[in-house]
Amino acid sequence: MVALAAPSAATLLRPAPDPAFVVLVVVLAATYAALVRARGRRHPDRAWPVGRSVAFGSGVGVLVVATQSGLGRYDTALFSLHMVQHLLLGMVAPLLLALGAPVTLALQGAPRGVQVGLLRILGHPVARVVSHPIVAWALFTLSLFALYFTPLLGLSLRVDLVHTAVHLHFVAAGFLFCWSVLGVDADRRRTPHAARLLAVALTIPLHALLGLVLQAGADDPLAADEYGRVVRDWGGSLAADQRTGAGVLWGLGEVWGVVLVVIVAAGWMGAEARRQAREDARLDAADARRAAAVTGRPDPHPDAAEAPAPGRLSP
């Protein structure tokens, strides 16, 4: 049995270091910063967008809050705070990290050998399958059901190594899903925006469904033996705490899903606007050539037919 004081601002802000994630956040932050500097030396005329760096740095910050603060002390004692930590690790941090466009940064700032290796990995058939939005969605959502409807949750509460592995898995699965649907990084294969939007939209009812199931089953709490080891004379029962955690998943999970839908939809509209602008420019050039042919004046756009569309590489 373990005695634990009631959560408060002081206990939640007090550090509770997780060594594995200390290494992870240091490596992520240092590597990203080094790549930004290297890219700046290679492309001094084109600065890396500050917004990308802010997004990635914020994602690293969320990882720190989720794993190095008091949340890490209470996630094995309260299902509700476990759920808060899970949302930060599996949804909020991966979204921000993906918005940082780390693959594009690596392809522009890393040494040539690393760039070639990264392109080979991205082009591998297995990577192409796993990074498809629908496959990434399956890995992301099925992980939730595997955690809460198998003995994995109880095992992770008993064994520190399993606990850390589960956290790392949710960060990786969440990042893969967000990266695949956002499409902010360079990729030779562009998944249609409709497929990306569908994958995101499917997460919303599933979060609601999982929240409802967890609430309905609260009278038989998950991992009751493990959570029951904590001695506390504060807070509600295990059943009440599970209902709170289910509400957190349902509510904040829906907000996260809607935010992601908005981002993906905005990207789709922006891509359509750029495509329409290219088409308008092509039609204007064709009209100019026809007018020049009728009047006998020189073609004002002699190379328009041969020029590649903006944003594409020449053969």
mmCIF file of C-alpha atoms in Angstrom:
data_model
loop_
_atom_site.group_PDB
_atom_site.id
_atom_site.type_symbol
_atom_site.label_atom_id
_atom_site.label_comp_id
_atom_site.label_asym_id
_atom_site.label_seq_id
_atom_site.Cartn_x
_atom_site.Cartn_y
_atom_site.Cartn_z
ATOM 1 C CA MET A 1 0.000 0.000 0.000
ATOM 2 C CA VAL A 2 1.201 3.496 -0.882
ATOM 3 C CA ALA A 3 0.058 6.668 0.872
ATOM 4 C CA LEU A 4 -0.373 9.717 -1.337
ATOM 5 C CA ALA A 5 -1.366 13.270 -0.501
ATOM 6 C CA ALA A 6 -4.253 14.935 -2.297
ATOM 7 C CA PRO A 7 -3.283 16.583 -5.589
ATOM 8 C CA SER A 8 -2.746 20.324 -5.316
ATOM 9 C CA ALA A 9 -0.933 23.037 -7.209
ATOM 10 C CA ALA A 10 2.181 22.318 -5.128
ATOM 11 C CA THR A 11 2.147 18.539 -5.666
ATOM 12 C CA LEU A 12 1.310 18.798 -9.370
ATOM 13 C CA LEU A 13 4.087 21.324 -9.989
ATOM 14 C CA ARG A 14 6.660 19.389 -7.984
ATOM 15 C CA PRO A 15 8.965 17.506 -10.418
ATOM 16 C CA ALA A 16 8.577 13.742 -10.767
ATOM 17 C CA PRO A 17 11.293 12.863 -13.298
ATOM 18 C CA ASP A 18 10.822 10.033 -15.773
ATOM 19 C CA PRO A 19 14.379 9.197 -16.976
ATOM 20 C CA ALA A 20 13.320 7.774 -20.342
ATOM 21 C CA PHE A 21 11.370 10.895 -21.224
ATOM 22 C CA VAL A 22 14.124 13.171 -19.923
ATOM 23 C CA VAL A 23 16.352 11.627 -22.579
ATOM 24 C CA LEU A 24 13.616 11.854 -25.210
ATOM 25 C CA VAL A 25 12.791 15.533 -24.708
ATOM 26 C CA VAL A 26 16.470 16.531 -24.583
ATOM 27 C CA VAL A 27 17.207 14.630 -27.804
ATOM 28 C CA LEU A 28 14.147 16.061 -29.567
ATOM 29 C CA ALA A 29 14.831 19.657 -28.546
ATOM 30 C CA ALA A 30 18.576 19.527 -29.219
ATOM 31 C CA THR A 31 18.203 17.789 -32.592
ATOM 32 C CA TYR A 32 15.526 20.184 -33.809
ATOM 33 C CA ALA A 33 17.541 23.234 -32.732
ATOM 34 C CA ALA A 34 20.683 21.872 -34.415
ATOM 35 C CA LEU A 35 18.768 21.218 -37.648
ATOM 36 C CA VAL A 36 17.330 24.748 -37.637
ATOM 37 C CA ARG A 37 20.862 26.176 -37.313
ATOM 38 C CA ALA A 38 22.236 23.863 -40.012
ATOM 39 C CA ARG A 39 19.402 24.738 -42.374
ATOM 40 C CA GLY A 40 20.023 28.440 -41.721
ATOM 41 C CA ARG A 41 23.638 28.036 -42.832
ATOM 42 C CA ARG A 42 22.605 26.180 -45.987
ATOM 43 C CA HIS A 43 19.706 28.466 -46.884
ATOM 44 C CA PRO A 44 20.548 31.899 -45.466
ATOM 45 C CA ASP A 45 18.056 33.536 -47.830
ATOM 46 C CA ARG A 46 15.102 31.437 -46.635
ATOM 47 C CA ALA A 47 14.608 31.420 -42.864
ATOM 48 C CA TRP A 48 12.877 28.459 -41.259
ATOM 49 C CA PRO A 49 9.336 29.538 -40.243
ATOM 50 C CA VAL A 50 9.252 30.641 -36.625
ATOM 51 C CA GLY A 51 5.777 29.185 -36.246
ATOM 52 C CA ARG A 52 7.119 25.708 -37.002
ATOM 53 C CA SER A 53 9.766 26.035 -34.310
ATOM 54 C CA VAL A 54 7.238 27.360 -31.806
ATOM 55 C CA ALA A 55 4.879 24.444 -32.515
ATOM 56 C CA PHE A 56 7.613 21.840 -32.106
ATOM 57 C CA GLY A 57 8.969 23.495 -28.966
ATOM 58 C CA SER A 58 5.460 23.606 -27.516
ATOM 59 C CA GLY A 59 5.079 19.895 -28.239
ATOM 60 C CA VAL A 60 8.296 19.172 -26.352
ATOM 61 C CA GLY A 61 7.001 21.348 -23.519
ATOM 62 C CA VAL A 62 3.788 19.320 -23.336
ATOM 63 C CA LEU A 63 5.854 16.130 -23.081
ATOM 64 C CA VAL A 64 7.754 17.667 -20.171
ATOM 65 C CA VAL A 65 4.532 18.615 -18.361
ATOM 66 C CA ALA A 66 3.007 15.179 -18.950
ATOM 67 C CA THR A 67 5.994 13.150 -17.758
ATOM 68 C CA GLN A 68 8.131 15.291 -15.453
ATOM 69 C CA SER A 69 5.497 17.048 -13.349
ATOM 70 C CA GLY A 70 3.128 15.803 -10.678
ATOM 71 C CA LEU A 71 0.995 14.188 -13.379
ATOM 72 C CA GLY A 72 3.637 11.485 -13.492
ATOM 73 C CA ARG A 73 3.184 10.973 -9.739
ATOM 74 C CA TYR A 74 -0.603 10.649 -9.856
ATOM 75 C CA ASP A 75 -1.211 8.813 -13.134
ATOM 76 C CA THR A 76 -0.749 5.474 -11.331
ATOM 77 C CA ALA A 77 -3.048 6.547 -8.496
ATOM 78 C CA LEU A 78 -6.012 8.186 -10.247
ATOM 79 C CA PHE A 79 -7.592 7.064 -13.503
ATOM 80 C CA SER A 80 -8.749 10.612 -14.199
ATOM 81 C CA LEU A 81 -5.224 12.063 -14.076
ATOM 82 C CA HIS A 82 -3.962 9.070 -16.028
ATOM 83 C CA MET A 83 -6.432 10.086 -18.733
ATOM 84 C CA VAL A 84 -5.235 13.704 -18.681
ATOM 85 C CA GLN A 85 -1.664 12.492 -19.085
ATOM 86 C CA HIS A 86 -2.708 10.135 -21.877
ATOM 87 C CA LEU A 87 -4.388 12.954 -23.818
ATOM 88 C CA LEU A 88 -1.291 15.112 -23.496
ATOM 89 C CA LEU A 89 1.037 12.313 -24.615
ATOM 90 C CA GLY A 90 -1.086 10.772 -27.347
ATOM 91 C CA MET A 91 -2.893 13.775 -28.809
ATOM 92 C CA VAL A 92 -1.732 17.268 -27.833
ATOM 93 C CA ALA A 93 2.049 16.753 -27.976
ATOM 94 C CA PRO A 94 1.986 14.707 -31.239
ATOM 95 C CA LEU A 95 -0.159 17.350 -32.973
ATOM 96 C CA LEU A 96 2.257 20.130 -32.029
ATOM 97 C CA LEU A 97 5.324 18.056 -32.936
ATOM 98 C CA ALA A 98 3.859 17.218 -36.351
ATOM 99 C CA LEU A 99 3.036 20.895 -37.000
ATOM 100 C CA GLY A 100 6.761 21.550 -36.546
ATOM 101 C CA ALA A 101 7.392 19.755 -39.880
ATOM 102 C CA PRO A 102 10.443 17.845 -38.539
ATOM 103 C CA VAL A 103 10.851 15.665 -41.647
ATOM 104 C CA THR A 104 11.073 18.652 -43.978
ATOM 105 C CA LEU A 105 13.535 20.279 -41.610
ATOM 106 C CA ALA A 106 15.693 17.145 -41.566
ATOM 107 C CA LEU A 107 15.638 16.902 -45.360
ATOM 108 C CA GLN A 108 16.805 20.518 -45.605
ATOM 109 C CA GLY A 109 19.240 20.699 -42.705
ATOM 110 C CA ALA A 110 20.717 17.249 -42.087
ATOM 111 C CA PRO A 111 23.937 15.976 -43.716
ATOM 112 C CA ARG A 112 23.545 14.445 -47.160
ATOM 113 C CA GLY A 113 23.897 10.880 -45.907
ATOM 114 C CA VAL A 114 21.116 11.363 -43.362
ATOM 115 C CA GLN A 115 18.871 12.891 -46.019
ATOM 116 C CA VAL A 116 19.397 9.929 -48.350
ATOM 117 C CA GLY A 117 18.736 7.452 -45.543
ATOM 118 C CA LEU A 118 15.579 9.301 -44.499
ATOM 119 C CA LEU A 119 14.273 9.339 -48.077
ATOM 120 C CA ARG A 120 14.875 5.603 -48.340
ATOM 121 C CA ILE A 121 12.943 5.007 -45.129
ATOM 122 C CA LEU A 122 10.055 7.192 -46.280
ATOM 123 C CA GLY A 123 9.983 5.427 -49.634
ATOM 124 C CA HIS A 124 10.038 1.904 -48.197
ATOM 125 C CA PRO A 125 6.795 -0.034 -48.860
ATOM 126 C CA VAL A 126 6.283 -0.737 -45.149
ATOM 127 C CA ALA A 127 6.654 2.961 -44.278
ATOM 128 C CA ARG A 128 4.237 3.900 -47.047
ATOM 129 C CA VAL A 129 1.602 1.492 -45.748
ATOM 130 C CA VAL A 130 2.016 2.415 -42.079
ATOM 131 C CA SER A 131 1.958 6.156 -42.805
ATOM 132 C CA HIS A 132 -1.278 6.003 -44.812
ATOM 133 C CA PRO A 133 -3.872 7.991 -42.845
ATOM 134 C CA ILE A 134 -6.332 5.101 -42.556
ATOM 135 C CA VAL A 135 -3.646 2.670 -41.342
ATOM 136 C CA ALA A 136 -2.229 5.281 -38.958
ATOM 137 C CA TRP A 137 -5.773 5.905 -37.705
ATOM 138 C CA ALA A 138 -6.213 2.185 -36.987
ATOM 139 C CA LEU A 139 -2.937 2.042 -35.034
ATOM 140 C CA PHE A 140 -3.861 5.179 -33.113
ATOM 141 C CA THR A 141 -7.424 4.239 -32.171
ATOM 142 C CA LEU A 142 -6.928 0.505 -31.617
ATOM 143 C CA SER A 143 -4.192 1.353 -29.109
ATOM 144 C CA LEU A 144 -6.841 2.970 -26.915
ATOM 145 C CA PHE A 145 -9.060 -0.094 -26.923
ATOM 146 C CA ALA A 146 -6.073 -2.397 -26.395
ATOM 147 C CA LEU A 147 -5.042 -0.432 -23.308
ATOM 148 C CA TYR A 148 -8.453 -0.285 -21.659
ATOM 149 C CA PHE A 149 -9.958 -3.636 -22.644
ATOM 150 C CA THR A 150 -7.009 -5.943 -22.066
ATOM 151 C CA PRO A 151 -4.820 -6.551 -18.980
ATOM 152 C CA LEU A 152 -2.329 -4.029 -20.384
ATOM 153 C CA LEU A 153 -3.498 -1.148 -18.191
ATOM 154 C CA GLY A 154 -3.009 -3.120 -14.966
ATOM 155 C CA LEU A 155 0.340 -4.441 -16.167
ATOM 156 C CA SER A 156 1.545 -0.933 -16.982
ATOM 157 C CA LEU A 157 0.607 0.215 -13.471
ATOM 158 C CA ARG A 158 2.619 -2.619 -11.906
ATOM 159 C CA VAL A 159 5.705 -2.691 -14.121
ATOM 160 C CA ASP A 160 7.653 0.522 -14.719
ATOM 161 C CA LEU A 161 9.198 -0.702 -17.985
ATOM 162 C CA VAL A 162 5.774 -1.507 -19.434
ATOM 163 C CA HIS A 163 4.476 1.838 -18.166
ATOM 164 C CA THR A 164 7.211 3.719 -20.027
ATOM 165 C CA ALA A 165 6.771 1.576 -23.153
ATOM 166 C CA VAL A 166 3.044 2.354 -23.242
ATOM 167 C CA HIS A 167 3.760 6.073 -22.978
ATOM 168 C CA LEU A 168 6.335 5.935 -25.771
ATOM 169 C CA HIS A 169 3.915 3.962 -27.943
ATOM 170 C CA PHE A 170 1.158 6.537 -27.537
ATOM 171 C CA VAL A 171 3.502 9.391 -28.419
ATOM 172 C CA ALA A 172 4.717 7.510 -31.516
ATOM 173 C CA ALA A 173 1.230 6.395 -32.630
ATOM 174 C CA GLY A 174 -0.212 9.856 -32.064
ATOM 175 C CA PHE A 175 2.611 11.518 -33.984
ATOM 176 C CA LEU A 176 2.292 9.065 -36.893
ATOM 177 C CA PHE A 177 -1.427 9.741 -37.135
ATOM 178 C CA CYS A 178 -1.109 13.539 -36.922
ATOM 179 C CA TRP A 179 1.826 13.557 -39.350
ATOM 180 C CA SER A 180 -0.075 11.447 -41.885
ATOM 181 C CA VAL A 181 -3.228 13.577 -41.882
ATOM 182 C CA LEU A 182 -1.664 17.039 -41.637
ATOM 183 C CA GLY A 183 0.603 16.600 -44.654
ATOM 184 C CA VAL A 184 2.845 19.520 -43.648
ATOM 185 C CA ASP A 185 6.031 17.603 -44.458
ATOM 186 C CA ALA A 186 7.469 16.947 -47.890
ATOM 187 C CA ASP A 187 6.227 13.654 -49.309
ATOM 188 C CA ARG A 188 6.447 12.254 -52.814
ATOM 189 C CA ARG A 189 3.095 10.524 -52.303
ATOM 190 C CA ARG A 190 0.293 12.904 -51.465
ATOM 191 C CA THR A 191 -2.687 11.201 -49.856
ATOM 192 C CA PRO A 192 -5.920 12.888 -51.007
ATOM 193 C CA HIS A 193 -7.265 15.443 -48.576
ATOM 194 C CA ALA A 194 -10.603 13.625 -48.489
ATOM 195 C CA ALA A 195 -8.939 10.489 -47.086
ATOM 196 C CA ARG A 196 -7.120 12.559 -44.469
ATOM 197 C CA LEU A 197 -10.285 14.356 -43.428
ATOM 198 C CA LEU A 198 -12.166 11.053 -43.216
ATOM 199 C CA ALA A 199 -9.482 9.552 -40.969
ATOM 200 C CA VAL A 200 -9.687 12.534 -38.609
ATOM 201 C CA ALA A 201 -13.485 12.607 -38.605
ATOM 202 C CA LEU A 202 -13.586 8.936 -37.624
ATOM 203 C CA THR A 203 -11.701 9.655 -34.392
ATOM 204 C CA ILE A 204 -14.506 11.861 -33.045
ATOM 205 C CA PRO A 205 -17.286 9.236 -32.661
ATOM 206 C CA LEU A 206 -14.776 6.668 -31.422
ATOM 207 C CA HIS A 207 -13.662 8.921 -28.580
ATOM 208 C CA ALA A 208 -17.316 9.408 -27.678
ATOM 209 C CA LEU A 209 -17.953 5.662 -27.863
ATOM 210 C CA LEU A 210 -14.955 4.822 -25.705
ATOM 211 C CA GLY A 211 -15.942 7.489 -23.178
ATOM 212 C CA LEU A 212 -19.466 6.096 -22.976
ATOM 213 C CA VAL A 213 -18.224 2.522 -22.524
ATOM 214 C CA LEU A 214 -15.827 3.581 -19.759
ATOM 215 C CA GLN A 215 -18.585 5.495 -18.003
ATOM 216 C CA ALA A 216 -21.026 2.593 -18.308
ATOM 217 C CA GLY A 217 -18.479 0.156 -16.852
ATOM 218 C CA ALA A 218 -17.403 2.374 -13.977
ATOM 219 C CA ASP A 219 -19.175 0.193 -11.414
ATOM 220 C CA ASP A 220 -16.501 -2.412 -12.156
ATOM 221 C CA PRO A 221 -13.464 -0.076 -12.304
ATOM 222 C CA LEU A 222 -10.502 -0.812 -14.534
ATOM 223 C CA ALA A 223 -7.313 -1.938 -12.753
ATOM 224 C CA ALA A 224 -9.103 -1.730 -9.416
ATOM 225 C CA ASP A 225 -6.465 -3.821 -7.645
ATOM 226 C CA GLU A 226 -3.638 -1.506 -8.743
ATOM 227 C CA TYR A 227 -5.474 1.768 -8.082
ATOM 228 C CA GLY A 228 -6.725 0.341 -4.792
ATOM 229 C CA ARG A 229 -3.159 0.015 -3.506
ATOM 230 C CA VAL A 230 -3.030 3.791 -3.033
ATOM 231 C CA VAL A 231 -4.051 4.833 0.465
ATOM 232 C CA ARG A 232 -6.009 8.078 0.353
ATOM 233 C CA ASP A 233 -8.708 9.712 2.407
ATOM 234 C CA TRP A 234 -9.521 12.260 -0.259
ATOM 235 C CA GLY A 235 -11.275 12.218 -3.611
ATOM 236 C CA GLY A 236 -14.124 10.064 -4.817
ATOM 237 C CA SER A 237 -14.394 6.325 -5.246
ATOM 238 C CA LEU A 238 -12.651 4.404 -8.014
ATOM 239 C CA ALA A 239 -15.958 4.264 -9.892
ATOM 240 C CA ALA A 240 -16.475 8.025 -9.638
ATOM 241 C CA ASP A 241 -12.889 8.664 -10.670
ATOM 242 C CA GLN A 242 -13.288 6.435 -13.739
ATOM 243 C CA ARG A 243 -16.410 8.354 -14.730
ATOM 244 C CA THR A 244 -14.420 11.579 -14.435
ATOM 245 C CA GLY A 245 -11.644 10.149 -16.595
ATOM 246 C CA ALA A 246 -14.175 8.951 -19.176
ATOM 247 C CA GLY A 247 -15.631 12.459 -19.305
ATOM 248 C CA VAL A 248 -12.166 13.919 -19.828
ATOM 249 C CA LEU A 249 -11.561 11.547 -22.743
ATOM 250 C CA TRP A 250 -14.948 12.259 -24.263
ATOM 251 C CA GLY A 251 -14.831 16.027 -23.890
ATOM 252 C CA LEU A 252 -11.206 16.904 -24.576
ATOM 253 C CA GLY A 253 -10.881 14.145 -27.173
ATOM 254 C CA GLU A 254 -13.767 15.693 -29.121
ATOM 255 C CA VAL A 255 -12.191 19.161 -28.906
ATOM 256 C CA TRP A 256 -8.890 17.763 -30.184
ATOM 257 C CA GLY A 257 -10.677 15.992 -33.040
ATOM 258 C CA VAL A 258 -12.541 19.146 -34.084
ATOM 259 C CA VAL A 259 -9.319 21.194 -34.005
ATOM 260 C CA LEU A 260 -7.620 18.620 -36.219
ATOM 261 C CA VAL A 261 -10.591 18.602 -38.619
ATOM 262 C CA VAL A 262 -10.348 22.391 -38.919
ATOM 263 C CA ILE A 263 -6.596 22.269 -39.600
ATOM 264 C CA VAL A 264 -6.919 19.541 -42.247
ATOM 265 C CA ALA A 265 -9.919 21.256 -43.891
ATOM 266 C CA ALA A 266 -8.043 24.576 -43.989
ATOM 267 C CA GLY A 267 -5.096 22.832 -45.625
ATOM 268 C CA TRP A 268 -7.432 21.311 -48.199
ATOM 269 C CA MET A 269 -8.957 24.702 -49.036
ATOM 270 C CA GLY A 270 -5.493 26.254 -49.309
ATOM 271 C CA ALA A 271 -4.338 23.493 -51.657
ATOM 272 C CA GLU A 272 -7.443 23.948 -53.811
ATOM 273 C CA ALA A 273 -6.846 27.707 -53.960
ATOM 274 C CA ARG A 274 -3.258 27.150 -55.111
ATOM 275 C CA ARG A 275 -4.380 24.586 -57.688
ATOM 276 C CA GLN A 276 -6.995 26.997 -59.022
ATOM 277 C CA ALA A 277 -4.406 29.793 -59.209
ATOM 278 C CA ARG A 278 -2.113 27.548 -61.259
ATOM 279 C CA GLU A 279 -4.994 26.596 -63.548
ATOM 280 C CA ASP A 280 -5.970 30.263 -64.007
ATOM 281 C CA ALA A 281 -2.371 31.139 -64.877
ATOM 282 C CA ARG A 282 -2.257 28.293 -67.421
ATOM 283 C CA LEU A 283 -5.515 29.419 -69.045
ATOM 284 C CA ASP A 284 -4.346 33.059 -69.138
ATOM 285 C CA ALA A 285 -1.146 31.968 -70.863
ATOM 286 C CA ALA A 286 -3.119 29.919 -73.385
ATOM 287 C CA ASP A 287 -5.408 32.883 -74.116
ATOM 288 C CA ALA A 288 -2.385 35.121 -74.591
ATOM 289 C CA ARG A 289 -0.857 32.675 -77.077
ATOM 290 C CA ARG A 290 -4.080 32.474 -79.070
ATOM 291 C CA ALA A 291 -4.376 36.265 -79.128
ATOM 292 C CA ALA A 292 -0.757 36.564 -80.285
ATOM 293 C CA ALA A 293 -1.396 34.047 -83.062
ATOM 294 C CA VAL A 294 -4.419 36.023 -84.312
ATOM 295 C CA THR A 295 -2.760 39.437 -84.237
ATOM 296 C CA GLY A 296 0.681 38.267 -85.325
ATOM 297 C CA ARG A 297 2.321 39.802 -82.274
ATOM 298 C CA PRO A 298 5.049 37.874 -80.375
ATOM 299 C CA ASP A 299 3.818 35.446 -77.731
ATOM 300 C CA PRO A 300 4.165 37.249 -74.400
ATOM 301 C CA HIS A 301 4.578 33.863 -72.674
ATOM 302 C CA PRO A 302 6.729 31.774 -75.054
ATOM 303 C CA ASP A 303 7.761 29.232 -72.399
ATOM 304 C CA ALA A 304 4.472 28.974 -70.530
ATOM 305 C CA ALA A 305 3.527 25.634 -72.086
ATOM 306 C CA GLU A 306 6.856 24.071 -71.230
ATOM 307 C CA ALA A 307 7.281 25.531 -67.731
ATOM 308 C CA PRO A 308 6.456 23.195 -64.870
ATOM 309 C CA ALA A 309 3.561 24.110 -62.643
ATOM 310 C CA PRO A 310 4.578 26.037 -59.523
ATOM 311 C CA GLY A 311 5.567 23.763 -56.683
ATOM 312 C CA ARG A 312 6.579 20.876 -58.970
ATOM 313 C CA LEU A 313 9.998 19.737 -60.132
ATOM 314 C CA SER A 314 10.962 19.569 -63.759
ATOM 315 C CA PRO A 315 11.480 16.048 -65.135
#
